[in-house]
Amino acid sequence: MANQPDPKFPTFSALYTHLLTLPAPLLPPGKATSPTLTSSIAALSLHPTLETAFHILNNDLPSAHFLVRHMQSPPAYEGMFLHGILHRIEGDYDNARAWYDNVSASEVFQRTWPRGKDDALDFIARVEKLKKDGVGDVEELGKRSLEEIKEVVEWCRGKFGEQRVEDASGAWVKPDEANRQMAEEMVSGGEGFRKF
């Protein structure tokens, strides 16, 4: 039996409206803003890109990361872009820049950053400076972070709709060879961040 929506947030709009009242995702949160919302988000069974964006709005980066790892190759540009946003928020700026670069020619990225990739990369640099040096306008950067996520949500909402997606496997993509090799190296002790 499918999950039933949370009675407090029975629709996309109800939950989205609530998520937009939370602090803007900008810097590494440490934990979800509202851990109880994780199940409310999942219970809507939205398209995985929308579910990912909702988890990001709740600063639940582990739940978001679980989903985007299944959407990290073309044609899943929305998932790839959300992967970059997630890494920007968690403070992995080099990884964020790489994801932004990978999707910079996509429609969703160009809609979100109409002035181009350099504008987006400058934003990442400003967030990085805030985190590392404590220099920057937190309110302005938080507002821009929220605007970026909202643009992606609206893009995905228009493309995929708000309806339930009982079988999300259709959204998953097989990693291209470059991503598969990078993941293999990260796990096997090659060039990656973690060595086992």
mmCIF file of C-alpha atoms in Angstrom:
data_model
loop_
_atom_site.group_PDB
_atom_site.id
_atom_site.type_symbol
_atom_site.label_atom_id
_atom_site.label_comp_id
_atom_site.label_asym_id
_atom_site.label_seq_id
_atom_site.Cartn_x
_atom_site.Cartn_y
_atom_site.Cartn_z
ATOM 1 C CA MET A 1 0.000 0.000 0.000
ATOM 2 C CA ALA A 2 1.340 3.444 -0.933
ATOM 3 C CA ASN A 3 2.232 6.017 1.678
ATOM 4 C CA GLN A 4 -0.646 8.304 2.522
ATOM 5 C CA PRO A 5 0.036 12.061 2.478
ATOM 6 C CA ASP A 6 0.495 13.785 5.807
ATOM 7 C CA PRO A 7 -2.894 15.312 6.763
ATOM 8 C CA LYS A 8 -1.126 18.571 7.662
ATOM 9 C CA PHE A 9 0.446 18.733 4.184
ATOM 10 C CA PRO A 10 -1.835 16.710 1.894
ATOM 11 C CA THR A 11 -0.816 18.439 -1.345
ATOM 12 C CA PHE A 12 2.239 19.681 -3.187
ATOM 13 C CA SER A 13 1.145 23.294 -2.668
ATOM 14 C CA ALA A 14 0.493 22.927 1.055
ATOM 15 C CA LEU A 15 3.899 21.386 1.713
ATOM 16 C CA TYR A 16 5.760 23.713 -0.656
ATOM 17 C CA THR A 17 4.182 26.776 0.970
ATOM 18 C CA HIS A 18 5.309 25.512 4.374
ATOM 19 C CA LEU A 19 8.843 24.685 3.189
ATOM 20 C CA LEU A 20 9.223 28.244 1.901
ATOM 21 C CA THR A 21 8.708 29.539 5.467
ATOM 22 C CA LEU A 22 11.814 27.671 6.690
ATOM 23 C CA PRO A 23 15.268 29.298 6.750
ATOM 24 C CA ALA A 24 16.825 29.371 3.288
ATOM 25 C CA PRO A 25 19.292 26.532 2.624
ATOM 26 C CA LEU A 26 22.668 28.259 2.290
ATOM 27 C CA LEU A 27 25.375 26.805 4.548
ATOM 28 C CA PRO A 28 25.976 23.272 5.857
ATOM 29 C CA PRO A 29 23.038 22.642 8.197
ATOM 30 C CA GLY A 30 24.258 19.700 10.272
ATOM 31 C CA LYS A 31 20.743 18.266 10.275
ATOM 32 C CA ALA A 32 17.345 18.702 8.678
ATOM 33 C CA THR A 33 15.532 21.875 9.672
ATOM 34 C CA SER A 34 12.438 19.822 10.533
ATOM 35 C CA PRO A 35 13.168 16.080 10.721
ATOM 36 C CA THR A 36 9.450 15.294 10.889
ATOM 37 C CA LEU A 37 9.001 16.732 7.389
ATOM 38 C CA THR A 38 11.160 13.990 5.824
ATOM 39 C CA SER A 39 8.287 11.512 5.929
ATOM 40 C CA SER A 40 5.767 14.187 4.875
ATOM 41 C CA ILE A 41 7.847 14.897 1.780
ATOM 42 C CA ALA A 42 8.268 11.219 0.923
ATOM 43 C CA ALA A 43 4.572 10.496 1.474
ATOM 44 C CA LEU A 44 3.564 12.768 -1.409
ATOM 45 C CA SER A 45 5.418 10.439 -3.832
ATOM 46 C CA LEU A 46 6.353 13.312 -6.110
ATOM 47 C CA HIS A 47 8.633 13.026 -9.109
ATOM 48 C CA PRO A 48 12.119 12.403 -7.633
ATOM 49 C CA THR A 49 13.438 15.809 -8.723
ATOM 50 C CA LEU A 50 10.661 17.559 -6.825
ATOM 51 C CA GLU A 51 11.113 15.309 -3.811
ATOM 52 C CA THR A 52 14.850 16.083 -3.905
ATOM 53 C CA ALA A 53 14.203 19.827 -4.048
ATOM 54 C CA PHE A 54 11.775 19.583 -1.117
ATOM 55 C CA HIS A 55 14.364 17.714 0.956
ATOM 56 C CA ILE A 56 16.907 20.418 0.069
ATOM 57 C CA LEU A 57 14.456 23.122 1.183
ATOM 58 C CA ASN A 58 14.220 21.245 4.501
ATOM 59 C CA ASN A 59 18.036 21.003 4.687
ATOM 60 C CA ASP A 60 17.702 17.213 4.690
ATOM 61 C CA LEU A 61 20.757 16.679 2.536
ATOM 62 C CA PRO A 62 21.137 12.906 3.133
ATOM 63 C CA SER A 63 17.611 12.248 1.806
ATOM 64 C CA ALA A 64 18.202 14.564 -1.152
ATOM 65 C CA HIS A 65 21.563 12.964 -1.907
ATOM 66 C CA PHE A 66 20.056 9.481 -1.916
ATOM 67 C CA LEU A 67 17.676 10.569 -4.680
ATOM 68 C CA VAL A 68 20.049 12.609 -6.867
ATOM 69 C CA ARG A 69 22.578 9.791 -6.982
ATOM 70 C CA HIS A 70 20.079 8.052 -9.278
ATOM 71 C CA MET A 71 19.865 11.090 -11.574
ATOM 72 C CA GLN A 72 23.447 12.093 -12.230
ATOM 73 C CA SER A 73 23.751 11.695 -15.989
ATOM 74 C CA PRO A 74 21.956 13.184 -18.996
ATOM 75 C CA PRO A 75 19.103 13.490 -19.683
ATOM 76 C CA ALA A 76 18.404 14.045 -15.963
ATOM 77 C CA TYR A 77 19.726 17.616 -16.019
ATOM 78 C CA GLU A 78 17.318 18.694 -13.283
ATOM 79 C CA GLY A 79 18.662 16.019 -10.942
ATOM 80 C CA MET A 80 22.232 16.855 -11.908
ATOM 81 C CA PHE A 81 21.598 20.544 -11.169
ATOM 82 C CA LEU A 82 20.021 19.700 -7.808
ATOM 83 C CA HIS A 83 23.113 17.583 -7.086
ATOM 84 C CA GLY A 84 25.225 20.705 -7.575
ATOM 85 C CA ILE A 85 22.935 22.797 -5.377
ATOM 86 C CA LEU A 86 23.117 20.136 -2.670
ATOM 87 C CA HIS A 87 26.933 20.168 -2.749
ATOM 88 C CA ARG A 88 26.944 23.989 -2.622
ATOM 89 C CA ILE A 89 24.811 23.905 0.517
ATOM 90 C CA GLU A 90 26.892 21.202 2.198
ATOM 91 C CA GLY A 91 30.068 23.202 1.545
ATOM 92 C CA ASP A 92 31.628 20.990 -1.143
ATOM 93 C CA TYR A 93 32.208 23.920 -3.482
ATOM 94 C CA ASP A 94 34.526 22.224 -5.977
ATOM 95 C CA ASN A 95 31.977 19.456 -6.487
ATOM 96 C CA ALA A 96 29.198 22.050 -6.804
ATOM 97 C CA ARG A 97 31.172 23.921 -9.466
ATOM 98 C CA ALA A 98 31.700 20.679 -11.391
ATOM 99 C CA TRP A 99 27.965 19.875 -11.384
ATOM 100 C CA TYR A 100 27.052 23.430 -12.400
ATOM 101 C CA ASP A 101 29.560 23.194 -15.248
ATOM 102 C CA ASN A 102 28.071 19.857 -16.356
ATOM 103 C CA VAL A 103 24.567 21.327 -16.645
ATOM 104 C CA SER A 104 25.353 24.896 -17.723
ATOM 105 C CA ALA A 105 24.022 24.336 -21.263
ATOM 106 C CA SER A 106 20.729 22.810 -20.037
ATOM 107 C CA GLU A 107 17.422 24.649 -20.208
ATOM 108 C CA VAL A 108 16.810 24.404 -16.464
ATOM 109 C CA PHE A 109 20.196 25.944 -15.661
ATOM 110 C CA GLN A 110 19.810 28.709 -18.241
ATOM 111 C CA ARG A 111 16.343 29.553 -16.910
ATOM 112 C CA THR A 112 17.707 29.697 -13.360
ATOM 113 C CA TRP A 113 20.876 31.592 -14.257
ATOM 114 C CA PRO A 114 19.920 33.704 -17.320
ATOM 115 C CA ARG A 115 23.162 35.724 -17.041
ATOM 116 C CA GLY A 116 25.106 32.505 -17.494
ATOM 117 C CA LYS A 117 27.476 30.117 -15.808
ATOM 118 C CA ASP A 118 29.874 32.821 -14.630
ATOM 119 C CA ASP A 119 27.082 34.416 -12.594
ATOM 120 C CA ALA A 120 26.293 31.050 -10.983
ATOM 121 C CA LEU A 121 29.960 30.324 -10.259
ATOM 122 C CA ASP A 122 30.351 33.789 -8.741
ATOM 123 C CA PHE A 123 27.431 32.972 -6.442
ATOM 124 C CA ILE A 124 29.150 29.759 -5.341
ATOM 125 C CA ALA A 125 32.364 31.722 -4.699
ATOM 126 C CA ARG A 126 30.475 34.257 -2.586
ATOM 127 C CA VAL A 127 28.842 31.499 -0.514
ATOM 128 C CA GLU A 128 32.261 29.851 -0.095
ATOM 129 C CA LYS A 129 33.770 33.138 1.101
ATOM 130 C CA LEU A 130 30.941 33.511 3.605
ATOM 131 C CA LYS A 131 31.531 30.018 4.974
ATOM 132 C CA LYS A 132 35.341 30.142 5.039
ATOM 133 C CA ASP A 133 35.982 33.790 5.926
ATOM 134 C CA GLY A 134 32.704 34.978 7.395
ATOM 135 C CA VAL A 135 32.550 37.675 4.711
ATOM 136 C CA GLY A 136 29.313 38.289 2.848
ATOM 137 C CA ASP A 137 25.698 39.303 3.178
ATOM 138 C CA VAL A 138 23.934 36.280 4.689
ATOM 139 C CA GLU A 139 20.481 37.662 3.986
ATOM 140 C CA GLU A 140 21.195 38.464 0.331
ATOM 141 C CA LEU A 141 22.941 35.124 -0.283
ATOM 142 C CA GLY A 142 20.163 33.209 1.469
ATOM 143 C CA LYS A 143 17.587 34.985 -0.667
ATOM 144 C CA ARG A 144 19.499 34.093 -3.854
ATOM 145 C CA SER A 145 19.880 30.486 -2.719
ATOM 146 C CA LEU A 146 16.140 30.228 -2.180
ATOM 147 C CA GLU A 147 15.420 31.875 -5.552
ATOM 148 C CA GLU A 148 17.691 29.339 -7.267
ATOM 149 C CA ILE A 149 15.898 26.384 -5.677
ATOM 150 C CA LYS A 150 12.465 27.876 -6.403
ATOM 151 C CA GLU A 151 13.380 28.283 -10.094
ATOM 152 C CA VAL A 152 14.351 24.611 -10.285
ATOM 153 C CA VAL A 153 11.163 23.583 -8.449
ATOM 154 C CA GLU A 154 9.010 25.582 -10.848
ATOM 155 C CA TRP A 155 10.852 24.121 -13.843
ATOM 156 C CA CYS A 156 10.350 20.581 -12.532
ATOM 157 C CA ARG A 157 6.753 21.293 -11.577
ATOM 158 C CA GLY A 158 6.049 22.415 -15.139
ATOM 159 C CA LYS A 159 7.881 19.465 -16.679
ATOM 160 C CA PHE A 160 6.798 16.627 -14.372
ATOM 161 C CA GLY A 161 3.637 17.901 -12.659
ATOM 162 C CA GLU A 162 2.527 17.561 -9.050
ATOM 163 C CA GLN A 163 0.879 14.161 -9.315
ATOM 164 C CA ARG A 164 1.941 11.073 -7.407
ATOM 165 C CA VAL A 165 4.633 8.959 -9.034
ATOM 166 C CA GLU A 166 4.148 5.468 -7.632
ATOM 167 C CA ASP A 167 7.072 4.002 -9.583
ATOM 168 C CA ALA A 168 9.941 6.484 -9.639
ATOM 169 C CA SER A 169 12.336 4.115 -11.374
ATOM 170 C CA GLY A 170 11.460 5.727 -14.709
ATOM 171 C CA ALA A 171 13.291 8.859 -13.549
ATOM 172 C CA TRP A 172 16.503 7.013 -12.770
ATOM 173 C CA VAL A 173 19.275 7.108 -15.335
ATOM 174 C CA LYS A 174 22.228 4.832 -15.746
ATOM 175 C CA PRO A 175 25.432 6.754 -15.044
ATOM 176 C CA ASP A 176 27.458 7.621 -18.097
ATOM 177 C CA GLU A 177 30.946 6.106 -18.273
ATOM 178 C CA ALA A 178 32.700 9.174 -16.846
ATOM 179 C CA ASN A 179 30.437 9.289 -13.771
ATOM 180 C CA ARG A 180 30.604 5.522 -13.316
ATOM 181 C CA GLN A 181 34.410 5.622 -13.380
ATOM 182 C CA MET A 182 34.534 8.581 -10.982
ATOM 183 C CA ALA A 183 32.259 6.771 -8.533
ATOM 184 C CA GLU A 184 34.328 3.617 -8.813
ATOM 185 C CA GLU A 185 37.515 5.537 -8.066
ATOM 186 C CA MET A 186 35.901 7.251 -5.083
ATOM 187 C CA VAL A 187 34.855 3.930 -3.570
ATOM 188 C CA SER A 188 37.887 1.854 -4.493
ATOM 189 C CA GLY A 189 40.520 4.249 -3.185
ATOM 190 C CA GLY A 190 41.628 5.839 -6.417
ATOM 191 C CA GLU A 191 41.297 9.592 -6.845
ATOM 192 C CA GLY A 192 38.252 10.079 -4.652
ATOM 193 C CA PHE A 193 37.461 11.689 -1.360
ATOM 194 C CA ARG A 194 37.100 8.482 0.633
ATOM 195 C CA LYS A 195 39.482 5.582 0.733
ATOM 196 C CA PHE A 196 38.505 2.122 1.942
#
